[in-house]
mmCIF file of C-alpha atoms in Angstrom:
data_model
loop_
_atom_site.group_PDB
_atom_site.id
_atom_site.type_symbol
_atom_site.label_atom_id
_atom_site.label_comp_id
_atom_site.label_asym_id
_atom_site.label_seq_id
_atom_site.Cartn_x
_atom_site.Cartn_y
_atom_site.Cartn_z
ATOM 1 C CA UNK A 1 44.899 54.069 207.378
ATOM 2 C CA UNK A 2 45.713 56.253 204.147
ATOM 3 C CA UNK A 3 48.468 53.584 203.344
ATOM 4 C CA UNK A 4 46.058 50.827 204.347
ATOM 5 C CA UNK A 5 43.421 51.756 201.897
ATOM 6 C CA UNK A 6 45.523 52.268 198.422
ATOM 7 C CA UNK A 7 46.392 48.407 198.325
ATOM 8 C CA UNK A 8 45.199 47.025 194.998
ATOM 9 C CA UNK A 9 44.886 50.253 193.415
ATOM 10 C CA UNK A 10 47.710 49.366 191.434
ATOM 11 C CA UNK A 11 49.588 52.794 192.147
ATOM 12 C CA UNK A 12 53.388 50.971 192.347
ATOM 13 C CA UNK A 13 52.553 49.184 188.633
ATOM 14 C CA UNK A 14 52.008 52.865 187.423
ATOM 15 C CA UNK A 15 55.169 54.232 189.076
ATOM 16 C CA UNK A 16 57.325 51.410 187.506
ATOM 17 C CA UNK A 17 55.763 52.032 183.708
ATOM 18 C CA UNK A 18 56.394 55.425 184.435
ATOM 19 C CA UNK A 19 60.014 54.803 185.519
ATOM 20 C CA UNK A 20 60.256 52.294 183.138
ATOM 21 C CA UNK A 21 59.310 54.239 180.136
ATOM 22 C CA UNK A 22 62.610 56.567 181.404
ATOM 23 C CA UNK A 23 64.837 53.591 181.616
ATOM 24 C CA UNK A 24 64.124 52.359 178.224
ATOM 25 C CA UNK A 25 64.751 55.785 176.808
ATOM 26 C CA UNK A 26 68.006 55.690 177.988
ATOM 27 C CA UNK A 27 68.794 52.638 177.131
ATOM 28 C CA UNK A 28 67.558 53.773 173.389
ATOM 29 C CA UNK A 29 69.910 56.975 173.777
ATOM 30 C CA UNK A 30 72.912 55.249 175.367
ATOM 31 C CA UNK A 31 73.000 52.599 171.807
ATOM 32 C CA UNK A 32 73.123 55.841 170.278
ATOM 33 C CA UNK A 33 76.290 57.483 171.746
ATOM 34 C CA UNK A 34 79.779 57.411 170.747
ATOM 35 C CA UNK A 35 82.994 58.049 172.822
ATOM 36 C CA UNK A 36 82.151 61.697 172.466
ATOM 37 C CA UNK A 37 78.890 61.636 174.017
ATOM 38 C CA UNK A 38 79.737 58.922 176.566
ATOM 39 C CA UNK A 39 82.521 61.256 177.807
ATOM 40 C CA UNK A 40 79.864 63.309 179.122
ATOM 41 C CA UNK A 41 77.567 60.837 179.760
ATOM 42 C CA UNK A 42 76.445 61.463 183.551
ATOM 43 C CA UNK A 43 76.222 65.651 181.850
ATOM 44 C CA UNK A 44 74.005 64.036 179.180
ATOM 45 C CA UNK A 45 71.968 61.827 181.636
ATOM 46 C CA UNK A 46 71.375 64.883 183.916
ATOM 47 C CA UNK A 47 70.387 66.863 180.756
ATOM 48 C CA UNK A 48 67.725 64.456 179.353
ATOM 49 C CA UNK A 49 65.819 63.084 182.774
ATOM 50 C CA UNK A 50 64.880 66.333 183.520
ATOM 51 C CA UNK A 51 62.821 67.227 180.221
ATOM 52 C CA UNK A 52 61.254 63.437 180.543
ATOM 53 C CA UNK A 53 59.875 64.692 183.687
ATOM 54 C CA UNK A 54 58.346 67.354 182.164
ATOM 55 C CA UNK A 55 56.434 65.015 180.304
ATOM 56 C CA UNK A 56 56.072 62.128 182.204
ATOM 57 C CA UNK A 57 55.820 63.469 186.698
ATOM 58 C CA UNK A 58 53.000 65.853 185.725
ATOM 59 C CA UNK A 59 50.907 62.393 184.480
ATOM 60 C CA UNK A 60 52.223 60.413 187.302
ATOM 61 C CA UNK A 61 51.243 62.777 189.931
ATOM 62 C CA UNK A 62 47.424 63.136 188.596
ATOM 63 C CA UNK A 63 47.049 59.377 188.285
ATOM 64 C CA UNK A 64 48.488 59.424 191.969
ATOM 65 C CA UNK A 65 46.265 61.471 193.249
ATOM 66 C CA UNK A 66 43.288 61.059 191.735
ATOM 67 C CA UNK A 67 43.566 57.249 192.508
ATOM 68 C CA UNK A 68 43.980 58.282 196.741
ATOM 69 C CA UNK A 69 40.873 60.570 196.600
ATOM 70 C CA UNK A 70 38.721 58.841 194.193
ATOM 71 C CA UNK A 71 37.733 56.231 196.968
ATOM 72 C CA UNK A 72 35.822 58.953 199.428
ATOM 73 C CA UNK A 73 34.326 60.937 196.257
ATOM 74 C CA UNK A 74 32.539 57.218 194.672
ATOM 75 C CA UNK A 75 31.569 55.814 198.582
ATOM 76 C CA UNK A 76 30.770 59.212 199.855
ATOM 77 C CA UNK A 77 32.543 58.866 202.781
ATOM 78 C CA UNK A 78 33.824 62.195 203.398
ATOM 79 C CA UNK A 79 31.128 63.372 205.895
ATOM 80 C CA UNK A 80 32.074 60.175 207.547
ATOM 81 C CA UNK A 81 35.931 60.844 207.871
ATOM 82 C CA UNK A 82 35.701 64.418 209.001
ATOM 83 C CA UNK A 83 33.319 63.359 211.834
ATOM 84 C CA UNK A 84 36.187 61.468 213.199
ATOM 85 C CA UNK A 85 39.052 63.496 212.171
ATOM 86 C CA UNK A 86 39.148 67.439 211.227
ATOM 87 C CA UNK A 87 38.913 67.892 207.298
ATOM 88 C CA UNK A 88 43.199 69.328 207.345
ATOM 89 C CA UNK A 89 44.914 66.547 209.261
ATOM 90 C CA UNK A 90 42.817 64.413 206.319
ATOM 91 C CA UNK A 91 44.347 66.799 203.943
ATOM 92 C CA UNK A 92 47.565 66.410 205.182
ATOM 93 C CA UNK A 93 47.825 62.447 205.524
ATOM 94 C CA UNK A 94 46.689 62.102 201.977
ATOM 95 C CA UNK A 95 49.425 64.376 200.905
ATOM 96 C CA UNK A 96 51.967 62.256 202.952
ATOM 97 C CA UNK A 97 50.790 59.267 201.740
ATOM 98 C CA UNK A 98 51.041 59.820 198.388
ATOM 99 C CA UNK A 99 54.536 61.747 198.940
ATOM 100 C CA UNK A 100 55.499 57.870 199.184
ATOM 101 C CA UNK A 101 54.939 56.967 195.607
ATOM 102 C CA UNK A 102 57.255 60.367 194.172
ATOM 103 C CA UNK A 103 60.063 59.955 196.587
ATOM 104 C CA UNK A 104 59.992 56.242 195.280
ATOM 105 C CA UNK A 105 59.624 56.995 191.161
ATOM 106 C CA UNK A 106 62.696 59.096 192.072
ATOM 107 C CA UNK A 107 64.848 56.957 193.837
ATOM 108 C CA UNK A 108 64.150 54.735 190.770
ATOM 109 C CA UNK A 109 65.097 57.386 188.625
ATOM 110 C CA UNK A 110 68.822 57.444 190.290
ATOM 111 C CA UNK A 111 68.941 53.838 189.885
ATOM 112 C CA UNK A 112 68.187 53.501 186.512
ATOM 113 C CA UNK A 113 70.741 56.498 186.022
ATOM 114 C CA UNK A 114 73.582 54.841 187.645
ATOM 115 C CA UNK A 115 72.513 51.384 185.956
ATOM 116 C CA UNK A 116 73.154 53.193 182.704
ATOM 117 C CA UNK A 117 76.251 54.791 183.741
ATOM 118 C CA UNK A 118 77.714 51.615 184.624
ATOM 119 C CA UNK A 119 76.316 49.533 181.639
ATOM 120 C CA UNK A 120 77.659 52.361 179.275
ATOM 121 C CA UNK A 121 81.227 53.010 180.870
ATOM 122 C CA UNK A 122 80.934 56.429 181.385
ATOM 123 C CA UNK A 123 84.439 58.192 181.373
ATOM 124 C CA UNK A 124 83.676 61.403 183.063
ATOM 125 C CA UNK A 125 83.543 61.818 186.707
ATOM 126 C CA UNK A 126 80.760 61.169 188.820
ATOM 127 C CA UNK A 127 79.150 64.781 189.678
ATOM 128 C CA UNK A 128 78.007 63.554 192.923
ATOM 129 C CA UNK A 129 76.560 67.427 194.001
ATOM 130 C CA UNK A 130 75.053 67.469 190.611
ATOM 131 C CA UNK A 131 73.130 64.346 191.367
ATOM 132 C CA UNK A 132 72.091 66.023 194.868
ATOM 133 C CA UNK A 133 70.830 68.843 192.928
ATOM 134 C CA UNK A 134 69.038 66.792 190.261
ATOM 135 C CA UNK A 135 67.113 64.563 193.192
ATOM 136 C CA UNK A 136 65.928 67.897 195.070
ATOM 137 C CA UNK A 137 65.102 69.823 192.064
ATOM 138 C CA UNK A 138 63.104 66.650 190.553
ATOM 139 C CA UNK A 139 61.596 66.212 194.435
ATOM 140 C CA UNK A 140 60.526 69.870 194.739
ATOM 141 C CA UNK A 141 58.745 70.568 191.720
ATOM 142 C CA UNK A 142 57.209 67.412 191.701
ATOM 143 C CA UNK A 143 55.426 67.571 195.408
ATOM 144 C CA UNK A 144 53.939 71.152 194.357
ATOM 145 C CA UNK A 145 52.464 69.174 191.486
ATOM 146 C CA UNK A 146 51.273 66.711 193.254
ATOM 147 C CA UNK A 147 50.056 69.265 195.898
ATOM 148 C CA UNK A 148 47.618 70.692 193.245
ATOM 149 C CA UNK A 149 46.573 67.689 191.574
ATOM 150 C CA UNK A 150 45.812 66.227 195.496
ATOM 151 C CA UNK A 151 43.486 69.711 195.841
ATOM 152 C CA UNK A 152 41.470 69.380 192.155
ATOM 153 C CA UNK A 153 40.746 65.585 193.315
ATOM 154 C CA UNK A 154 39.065 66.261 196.415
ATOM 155 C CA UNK A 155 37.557 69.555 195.572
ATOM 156 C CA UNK A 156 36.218 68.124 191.954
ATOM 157 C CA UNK A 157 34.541 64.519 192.758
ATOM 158 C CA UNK A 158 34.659 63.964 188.444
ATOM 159 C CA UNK A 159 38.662 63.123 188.413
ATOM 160 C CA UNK A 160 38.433 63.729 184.937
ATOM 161 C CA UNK A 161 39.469 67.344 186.021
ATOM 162 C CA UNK A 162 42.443 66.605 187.790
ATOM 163 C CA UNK A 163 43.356 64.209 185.233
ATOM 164 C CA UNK A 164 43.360 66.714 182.004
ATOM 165 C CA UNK A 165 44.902 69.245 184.253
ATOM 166 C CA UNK A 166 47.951 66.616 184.834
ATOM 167 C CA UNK A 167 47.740 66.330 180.777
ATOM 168 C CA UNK A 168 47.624 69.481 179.581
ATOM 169 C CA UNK A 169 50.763 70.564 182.158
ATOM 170 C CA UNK A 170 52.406 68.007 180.797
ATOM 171 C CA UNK A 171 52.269 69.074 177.279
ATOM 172 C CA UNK A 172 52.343 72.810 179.046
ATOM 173 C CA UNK A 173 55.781 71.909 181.050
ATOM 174 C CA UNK A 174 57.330 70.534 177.635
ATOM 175 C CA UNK A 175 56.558 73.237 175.370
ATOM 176 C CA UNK A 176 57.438 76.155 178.410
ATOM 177 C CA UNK A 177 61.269 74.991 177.555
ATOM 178 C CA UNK A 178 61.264 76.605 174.134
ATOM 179 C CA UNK A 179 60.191 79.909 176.040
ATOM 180 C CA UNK A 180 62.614 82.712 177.651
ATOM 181 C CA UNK A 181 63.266 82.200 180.772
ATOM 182 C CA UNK A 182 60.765 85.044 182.366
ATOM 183 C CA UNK A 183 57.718 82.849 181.029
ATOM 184 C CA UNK A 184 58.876 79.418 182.300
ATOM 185 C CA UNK A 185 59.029 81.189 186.220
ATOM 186 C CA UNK A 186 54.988 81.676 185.747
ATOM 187 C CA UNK A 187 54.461 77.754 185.011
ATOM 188 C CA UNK A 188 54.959 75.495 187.452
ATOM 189 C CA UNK A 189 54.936 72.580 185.387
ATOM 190 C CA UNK A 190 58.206 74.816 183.285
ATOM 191 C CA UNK A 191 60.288 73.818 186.677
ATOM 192 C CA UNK A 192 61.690 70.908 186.084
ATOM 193 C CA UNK A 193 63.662 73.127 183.048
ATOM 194 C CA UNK A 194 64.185 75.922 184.936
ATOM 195 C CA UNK A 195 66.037 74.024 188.161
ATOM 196 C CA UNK A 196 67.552 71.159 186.010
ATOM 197 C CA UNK A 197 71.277 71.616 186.259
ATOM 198 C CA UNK A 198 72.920 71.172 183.106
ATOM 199 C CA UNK A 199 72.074 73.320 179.728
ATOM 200 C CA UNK A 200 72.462 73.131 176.173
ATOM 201 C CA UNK A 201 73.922 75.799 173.927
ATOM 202 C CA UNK A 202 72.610 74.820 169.987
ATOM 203 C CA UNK A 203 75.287 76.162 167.607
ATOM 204 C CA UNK A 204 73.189 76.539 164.102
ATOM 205 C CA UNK A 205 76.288 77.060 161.812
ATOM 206 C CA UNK A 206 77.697 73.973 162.706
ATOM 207 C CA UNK A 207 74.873 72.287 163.753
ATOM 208 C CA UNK A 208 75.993 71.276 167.390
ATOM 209 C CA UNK A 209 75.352 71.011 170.831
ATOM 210 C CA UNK A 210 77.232 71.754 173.347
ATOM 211 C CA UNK A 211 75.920 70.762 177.256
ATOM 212 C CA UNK A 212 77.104 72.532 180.289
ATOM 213 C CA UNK A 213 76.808 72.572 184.297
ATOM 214 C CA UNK A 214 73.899 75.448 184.850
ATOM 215 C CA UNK A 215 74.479 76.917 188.578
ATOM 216 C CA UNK A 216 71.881 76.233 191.104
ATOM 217 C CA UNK A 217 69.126 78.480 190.720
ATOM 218 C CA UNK A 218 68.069 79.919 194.299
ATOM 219 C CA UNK A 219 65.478 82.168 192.948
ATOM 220 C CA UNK A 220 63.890 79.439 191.378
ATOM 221 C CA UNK A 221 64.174 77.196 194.459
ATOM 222 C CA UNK A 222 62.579 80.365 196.223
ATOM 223 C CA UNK A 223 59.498 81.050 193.717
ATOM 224 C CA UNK A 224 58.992 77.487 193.917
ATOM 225 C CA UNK A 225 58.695 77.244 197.635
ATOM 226 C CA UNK A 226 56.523 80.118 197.565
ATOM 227 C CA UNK A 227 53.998 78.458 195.137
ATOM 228 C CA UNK A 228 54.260 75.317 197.280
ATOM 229 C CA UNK A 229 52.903 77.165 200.861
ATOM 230 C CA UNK A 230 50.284 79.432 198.654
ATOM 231 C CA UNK A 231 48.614 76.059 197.113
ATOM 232 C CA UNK A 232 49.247 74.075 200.241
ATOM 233 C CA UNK A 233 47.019 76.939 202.511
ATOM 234 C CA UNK A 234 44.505 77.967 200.012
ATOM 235 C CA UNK A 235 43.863 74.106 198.970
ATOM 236 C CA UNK A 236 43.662 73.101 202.544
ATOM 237 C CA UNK A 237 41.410 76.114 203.433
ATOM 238 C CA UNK A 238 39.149 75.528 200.319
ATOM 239 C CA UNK A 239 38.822 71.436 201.540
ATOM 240 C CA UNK A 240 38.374 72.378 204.998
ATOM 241 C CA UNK A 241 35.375 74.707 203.673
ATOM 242 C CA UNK A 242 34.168 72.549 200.914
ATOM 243 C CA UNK A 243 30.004 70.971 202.048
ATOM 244 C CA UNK A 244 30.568 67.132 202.044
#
């Protein structure tokens, strides 16, 4: 019924201008490189997505959820619903519904990738385990976003909440990067940084940059599940309590 009711709410057109946006940043990046840069091109490809999520996933997942939960909130349907169903197994099919539209803007994301790759000749080897990192890295921290955004939208029925808090953690997520490391772990928008797995050393004498593979970063995957299971719970608890 969840998947029933968000036709024509135009969700897929926002995940492809989303995606899109990506693609055509590439595309502007890849006309940039020369054989230096394309010999590390899947390095420099894993290097850049990561930051554009930062920007762009924390947007995606408001508009997402606010545009599943806005529907109950205007028709007042809540009461409704939860006579039928209880208030978490609501909770939860919202959250898997919309767990459609991320595992979908990422897919796309690996496409566009590997179209770009293959367009632009890249002459390093494919990192195949660095591509496995990048799509559950990306995955992760974007489901605990969306996992908050889902809990503003149906505990705030003005979605202009959950939609500045997807803004400003945008604009938080980007500006965490410049940050040491100890700050970025108290963000959770600063993920997508702290997991990505390539980095960049800046040389400022000669004015350089030099990208390399970043191991994976358990205790980041750890603190991450751990803010995933405390906002799953206490969101679920607070909409389960909430008066309709």
């Amino acid at each position: 019924m969840e998947l029933f009711k968000n036709r024509r709410k135009w969700i897929w057109l926002v995940v492809g201008a989303m995606v899109g946006l990506q693609l055509i940043w590439g595309f502007w990046n890849l006309s940039r490189m020369d054989e230096t840069d394309l010999a590390q091109g899947w390095m420099y490809c894993l290097y850049q997505n990561p930051l554009l999520n930062s920007i762009i996933m924390p947007v995606l997942t408001a508009v997402i959820a606010s545009r599943l939960c806005d529907m109950e909130h205007k028709g007042q349907t809540f009461r409704l619903i939860r006579t039928l169903q209880p208030a978490g197994k609501l909770f939860d099919m919202k959250f898997l519904s919309s767990t459609v539209y991320i595992f979908s803007a990422i897919l796309l994301q690996l496409i566009g990738i590997l179209l770009l790759g293959y367009i632009g000749r890249f002459t390093d080897s494919f990192p195949v385990s660095r591509f496995l990192d990048y799509f559950l890295s990306c995955t992760f921290v974007s489901l605990t976003i969306l996992l908050l955004q889902q809990v503003l939208s149906l505990l705030w029925s003005n979605q202009l909440v959950s939609l500045t808090v997807g803004l400003l953690g945008s604009f938080a997520g980007l500006f965490s990067l410049f940050l040491p490391r100890e700050f970025q772990y108290l963000l959770l928008w600063s993920y997508y940084g702290v997991l990505m797995p390539v980095g960049m050393d800046w040389d400022k004498t000669t004015n350089m940059a030099t990208l390399y593979w970043q191991p994976v970063n358990w205790f980041g995957y750890g603190l991450l599940i751990l803010l995933f299971f405390m906002i799953y719970f206490l969101g679920r608890y607070l909409f389960i309590r909430k008066e309709v």
